[in-house]
CSV table of C-alpha atoms in Angstrom, one decimal:
chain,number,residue,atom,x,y,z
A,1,UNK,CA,41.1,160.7,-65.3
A,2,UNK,CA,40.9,160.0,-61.6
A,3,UNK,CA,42.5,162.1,-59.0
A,4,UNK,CA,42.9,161.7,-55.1
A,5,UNK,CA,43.2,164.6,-53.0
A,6,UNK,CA,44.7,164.0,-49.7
A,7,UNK,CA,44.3,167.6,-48.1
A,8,UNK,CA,42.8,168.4,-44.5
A,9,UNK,CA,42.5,172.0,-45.5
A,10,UNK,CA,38.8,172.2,-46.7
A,11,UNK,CA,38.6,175.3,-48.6
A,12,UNK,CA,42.2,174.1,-50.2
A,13,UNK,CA,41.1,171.1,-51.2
A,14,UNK,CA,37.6,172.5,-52.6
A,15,UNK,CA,39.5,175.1,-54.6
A,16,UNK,CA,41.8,172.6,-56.2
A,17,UNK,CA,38.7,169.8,-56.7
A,18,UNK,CA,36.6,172.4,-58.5
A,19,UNK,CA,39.6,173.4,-60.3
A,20,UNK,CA,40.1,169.9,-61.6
A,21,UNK,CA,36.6,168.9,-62.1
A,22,UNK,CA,35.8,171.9,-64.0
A,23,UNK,CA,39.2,170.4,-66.5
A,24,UNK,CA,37.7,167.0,-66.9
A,25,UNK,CA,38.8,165.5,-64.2
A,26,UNK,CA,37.1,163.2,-61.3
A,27,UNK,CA,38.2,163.6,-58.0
A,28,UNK,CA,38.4,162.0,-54.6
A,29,UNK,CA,39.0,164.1,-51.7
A,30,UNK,CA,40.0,162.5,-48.0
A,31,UNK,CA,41.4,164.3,-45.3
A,32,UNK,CA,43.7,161.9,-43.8
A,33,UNK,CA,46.6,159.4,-44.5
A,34,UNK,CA,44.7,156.8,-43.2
A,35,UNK,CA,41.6,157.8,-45.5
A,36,UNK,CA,43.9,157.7,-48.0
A,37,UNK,CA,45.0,154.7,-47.7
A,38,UNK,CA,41.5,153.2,-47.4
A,39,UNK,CA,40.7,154.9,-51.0
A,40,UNK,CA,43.6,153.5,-52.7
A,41,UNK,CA,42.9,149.8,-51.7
A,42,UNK,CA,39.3,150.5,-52.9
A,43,UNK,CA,39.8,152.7,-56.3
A,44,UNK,CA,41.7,153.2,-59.1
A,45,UNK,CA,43.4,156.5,-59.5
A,46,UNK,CA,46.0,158.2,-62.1
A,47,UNK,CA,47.3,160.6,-59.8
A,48,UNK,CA,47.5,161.3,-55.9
A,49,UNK,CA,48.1,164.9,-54.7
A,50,UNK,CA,49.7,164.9,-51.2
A,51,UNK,CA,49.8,167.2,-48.8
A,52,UNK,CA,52.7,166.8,-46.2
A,53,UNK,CA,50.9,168.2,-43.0
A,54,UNK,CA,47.9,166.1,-42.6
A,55,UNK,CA,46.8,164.7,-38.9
A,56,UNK,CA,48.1,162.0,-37.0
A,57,UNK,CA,50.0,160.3,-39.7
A,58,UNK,CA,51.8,163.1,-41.3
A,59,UNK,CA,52.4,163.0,-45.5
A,60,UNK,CA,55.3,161.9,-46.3
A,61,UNK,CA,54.4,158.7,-44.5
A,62,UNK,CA,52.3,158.5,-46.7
A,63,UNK,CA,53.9,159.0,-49.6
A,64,UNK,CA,56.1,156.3,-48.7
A,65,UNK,CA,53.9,153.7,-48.2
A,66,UNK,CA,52.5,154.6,-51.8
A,67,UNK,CA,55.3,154.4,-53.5
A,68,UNK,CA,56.8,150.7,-51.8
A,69,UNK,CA,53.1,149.2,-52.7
A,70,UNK,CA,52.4,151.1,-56.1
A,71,UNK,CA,55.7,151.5,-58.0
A,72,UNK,CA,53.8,153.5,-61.0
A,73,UNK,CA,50.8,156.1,-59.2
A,74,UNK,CA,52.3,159.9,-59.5
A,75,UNK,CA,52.2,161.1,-56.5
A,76,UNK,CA,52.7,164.8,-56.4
A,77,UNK,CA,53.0,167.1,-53.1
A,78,UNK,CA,51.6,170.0,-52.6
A,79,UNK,CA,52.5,171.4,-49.3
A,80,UNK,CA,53.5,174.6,-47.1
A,81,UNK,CA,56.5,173.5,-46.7
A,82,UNK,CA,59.3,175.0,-48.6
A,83,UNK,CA,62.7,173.8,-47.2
A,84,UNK,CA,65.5,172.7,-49.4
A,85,UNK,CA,65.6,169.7,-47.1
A,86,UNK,CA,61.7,169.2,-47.6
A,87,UNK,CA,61.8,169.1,-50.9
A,88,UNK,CA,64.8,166.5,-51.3
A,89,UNK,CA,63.5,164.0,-48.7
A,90,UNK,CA,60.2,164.0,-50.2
A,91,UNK,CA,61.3,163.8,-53.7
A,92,UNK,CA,63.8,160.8,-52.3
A,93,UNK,CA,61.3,159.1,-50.6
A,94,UNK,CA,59.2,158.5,-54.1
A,95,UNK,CA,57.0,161.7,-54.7
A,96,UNK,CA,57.2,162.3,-58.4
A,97,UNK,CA,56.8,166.1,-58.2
A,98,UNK,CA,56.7,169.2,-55.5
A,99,UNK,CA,54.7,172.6,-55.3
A,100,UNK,CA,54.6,174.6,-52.9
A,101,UNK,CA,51.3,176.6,-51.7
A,102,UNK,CA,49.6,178.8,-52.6
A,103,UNK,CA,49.7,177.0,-56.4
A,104,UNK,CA,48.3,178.4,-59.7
A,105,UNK,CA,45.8,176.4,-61.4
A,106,UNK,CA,47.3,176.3,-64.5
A,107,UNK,CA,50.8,174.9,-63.2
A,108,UNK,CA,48.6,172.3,-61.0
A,109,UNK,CA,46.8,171.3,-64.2
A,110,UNK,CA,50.3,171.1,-66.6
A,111,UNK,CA,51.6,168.9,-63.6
A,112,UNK,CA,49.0,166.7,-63.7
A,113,UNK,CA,48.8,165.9,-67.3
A,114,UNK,CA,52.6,165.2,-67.2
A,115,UNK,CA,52.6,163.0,-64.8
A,116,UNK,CA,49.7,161.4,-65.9
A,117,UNK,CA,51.2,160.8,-69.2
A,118,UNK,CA,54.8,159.5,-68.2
A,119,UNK,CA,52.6,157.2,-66.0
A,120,UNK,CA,50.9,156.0,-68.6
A,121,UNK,CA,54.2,155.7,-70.8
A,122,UNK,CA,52.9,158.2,-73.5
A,123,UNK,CA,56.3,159.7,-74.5
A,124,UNK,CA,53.9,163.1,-75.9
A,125,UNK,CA,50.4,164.3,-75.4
A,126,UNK,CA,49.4,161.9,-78.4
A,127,UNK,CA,47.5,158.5,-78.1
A,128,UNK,CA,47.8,156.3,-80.8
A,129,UNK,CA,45.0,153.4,-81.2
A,130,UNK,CA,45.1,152.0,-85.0
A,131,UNK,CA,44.8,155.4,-87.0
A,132,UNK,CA,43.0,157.3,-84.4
A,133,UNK,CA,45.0,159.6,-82.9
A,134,UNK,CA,44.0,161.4,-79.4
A,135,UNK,CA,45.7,164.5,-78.7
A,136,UNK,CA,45.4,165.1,-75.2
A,137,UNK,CA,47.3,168.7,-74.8
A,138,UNK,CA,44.7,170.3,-77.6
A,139,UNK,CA,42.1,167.7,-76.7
A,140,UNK,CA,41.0,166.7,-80.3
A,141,UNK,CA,40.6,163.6,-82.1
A,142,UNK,CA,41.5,162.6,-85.5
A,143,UNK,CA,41.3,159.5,-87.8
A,144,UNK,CA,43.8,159.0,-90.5
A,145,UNK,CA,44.5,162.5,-90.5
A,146,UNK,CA,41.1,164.1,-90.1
A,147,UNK,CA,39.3,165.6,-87.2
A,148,UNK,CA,36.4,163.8,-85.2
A,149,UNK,CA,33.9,166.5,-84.4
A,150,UNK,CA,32.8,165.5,-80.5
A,151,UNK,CA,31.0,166.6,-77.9
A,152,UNK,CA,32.1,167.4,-74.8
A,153,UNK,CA,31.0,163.9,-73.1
A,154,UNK,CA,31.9,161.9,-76.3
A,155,UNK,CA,35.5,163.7,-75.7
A,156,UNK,CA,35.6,162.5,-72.5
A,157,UNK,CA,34.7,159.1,-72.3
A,158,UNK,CA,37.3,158.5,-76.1
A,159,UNK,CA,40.1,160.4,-73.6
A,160,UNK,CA,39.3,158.0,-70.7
A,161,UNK,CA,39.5,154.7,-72.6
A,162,UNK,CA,42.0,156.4,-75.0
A,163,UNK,CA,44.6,155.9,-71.7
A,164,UNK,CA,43.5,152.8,-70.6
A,165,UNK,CA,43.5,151.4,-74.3
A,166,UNK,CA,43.4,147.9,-74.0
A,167,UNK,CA,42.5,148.1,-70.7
A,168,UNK,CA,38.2,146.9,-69.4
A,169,UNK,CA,37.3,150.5,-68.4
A,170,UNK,CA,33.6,149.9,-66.1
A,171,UNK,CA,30.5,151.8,-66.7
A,172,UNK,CA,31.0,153.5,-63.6
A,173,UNK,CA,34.3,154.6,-64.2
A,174,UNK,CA,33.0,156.8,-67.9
A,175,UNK,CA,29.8,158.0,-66.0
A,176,UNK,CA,32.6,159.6,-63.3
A,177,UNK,CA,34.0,160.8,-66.4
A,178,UNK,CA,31.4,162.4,-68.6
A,179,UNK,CA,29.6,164.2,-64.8
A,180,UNK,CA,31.2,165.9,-62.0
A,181,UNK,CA,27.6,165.3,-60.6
A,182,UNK,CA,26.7,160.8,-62.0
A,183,UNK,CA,23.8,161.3,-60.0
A,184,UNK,CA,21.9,163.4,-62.5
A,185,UNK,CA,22.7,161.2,-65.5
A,186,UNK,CA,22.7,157.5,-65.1
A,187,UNK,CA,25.1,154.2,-66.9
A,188,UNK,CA,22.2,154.6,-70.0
A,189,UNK,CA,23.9,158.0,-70.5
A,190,UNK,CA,27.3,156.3,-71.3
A,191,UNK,CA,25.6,153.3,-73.6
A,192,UNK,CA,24.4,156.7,-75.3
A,193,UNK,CA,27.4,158.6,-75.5
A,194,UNK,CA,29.5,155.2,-76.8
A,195,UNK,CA,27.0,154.6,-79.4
A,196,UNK,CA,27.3,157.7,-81.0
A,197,UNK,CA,31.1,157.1,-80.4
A,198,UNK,CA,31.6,154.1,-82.6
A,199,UNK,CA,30.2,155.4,-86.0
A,200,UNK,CA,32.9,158.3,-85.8
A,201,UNK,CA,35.6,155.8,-85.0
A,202,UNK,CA,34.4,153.6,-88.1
A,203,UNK,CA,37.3,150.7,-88.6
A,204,UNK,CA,39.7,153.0,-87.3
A,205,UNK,CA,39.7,151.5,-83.5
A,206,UNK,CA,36.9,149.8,-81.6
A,207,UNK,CA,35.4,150.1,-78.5
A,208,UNK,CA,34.1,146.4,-77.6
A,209,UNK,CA,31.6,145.8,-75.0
A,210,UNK,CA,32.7,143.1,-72.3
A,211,UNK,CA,29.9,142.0,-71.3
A,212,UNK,CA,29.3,142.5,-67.4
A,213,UNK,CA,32.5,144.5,-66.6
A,214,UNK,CA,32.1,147.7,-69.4
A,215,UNK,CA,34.0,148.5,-72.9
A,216,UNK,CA,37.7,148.2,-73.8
A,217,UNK,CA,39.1,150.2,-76.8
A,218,UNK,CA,41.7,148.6,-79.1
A,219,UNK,CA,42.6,148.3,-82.4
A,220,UNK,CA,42.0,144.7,-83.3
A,221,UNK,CA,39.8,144.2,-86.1
């Protein structure tokens, strides 16, 4: 799962990236609106975390613009400011979700997944691909009832095309996934990791390679 960070405080946003990363998630940080902006017309992300007092353009600008050009991105702020008024206008103007600094890890993280899965229409924490069920809250796999034992990087990469299931998920995208650092392991690391994948999975779903754009998981036999 891909996260921006837009966050001009550097040892904010470092604290919350490490935070993330060290939970399974990749993350972007940039410390403007207007580097924001240029990431989201570039990348893919399942959540943005705003902050509302950023330079020159301030925040809730931003989260604006977000919301009239991508109806379904969470956008959650995490800002200073902790007006009534603050809180009502940004929620108004589109941001999903509000927290006010300084914020726990734990309620950043439970934020995140929630938004993440109401974004991606999953009415639990439960994926459900033909009879493999991913179970994001507990992070475990089963088929038809019985558990998949995985690595950590086989976990990862199911739980990524798990929420974009029948969806082309690139190369690029699972190595961000399975390394908060790609450039020690390399796209032959994720051919690995998906082969040992599909035994485990059997009939129960399949992850097909597209050939020149990466692997899509669905149940189709």
């Amino acid at each position: 799962m891909r996260v921006l960070i837009v966050e001009d405080d550097e040892v904010i946003a470092s604290t919350m990236s490490r935070g993330l990363t060290l939970h399974g998630y990749v993350v972007d940080h940039v410390p403007s609106a207007e580097a924001a902006s240029a990431a989201l017309l570039s990348e893919e992300f399942d959540l943005a975390i705003v902050d509302l007092g950023l330079p020159q353009e301030d925040g809730t600008s931003l989260v604006r613009r977000i919301r009239r050009t991508n109806k379904t991105l969470p956008v959650l702020v995490v800002t200073a400011r902790d007006s009534l008024a603050d809180r009502v206008d940004t929620l108004d103007m589109g941001a999903d979700d509000y927290l006010v600094k300084p914020v726990a890890l734990a309620e950043l993280l439970a934020r995140c997944r929630a938004h993440i899965r109401r974004a991606r229409a999953v009415a639990s924490s439960r994926v459900e691909v033909g009879s493999l069920s991913v179970d994001l809250e507990g992070r475990r796999a089963t088929v038809a009832g019985e558990s998949l034992d995985l690595t950590r990087r086989e976990w990862l990469v199911l739980e990524y095309l798990a929420l974009n299931a029948g969806r082309i998920v690139s190369k690029e995208r699972l190595l961000d996934a399975i390394s908060s650092a790609p450039q020690d392991l390399s796209l032959n690391s994720v051919e690995a990791v998906v082969s040992r994948l599909r035994p485990k999975l059997g009939e129960a779903a399949r992850i097909r390679t597209v050939r020149g754009l990466g692997y899509r998981l669905d149940d189709e036999p």
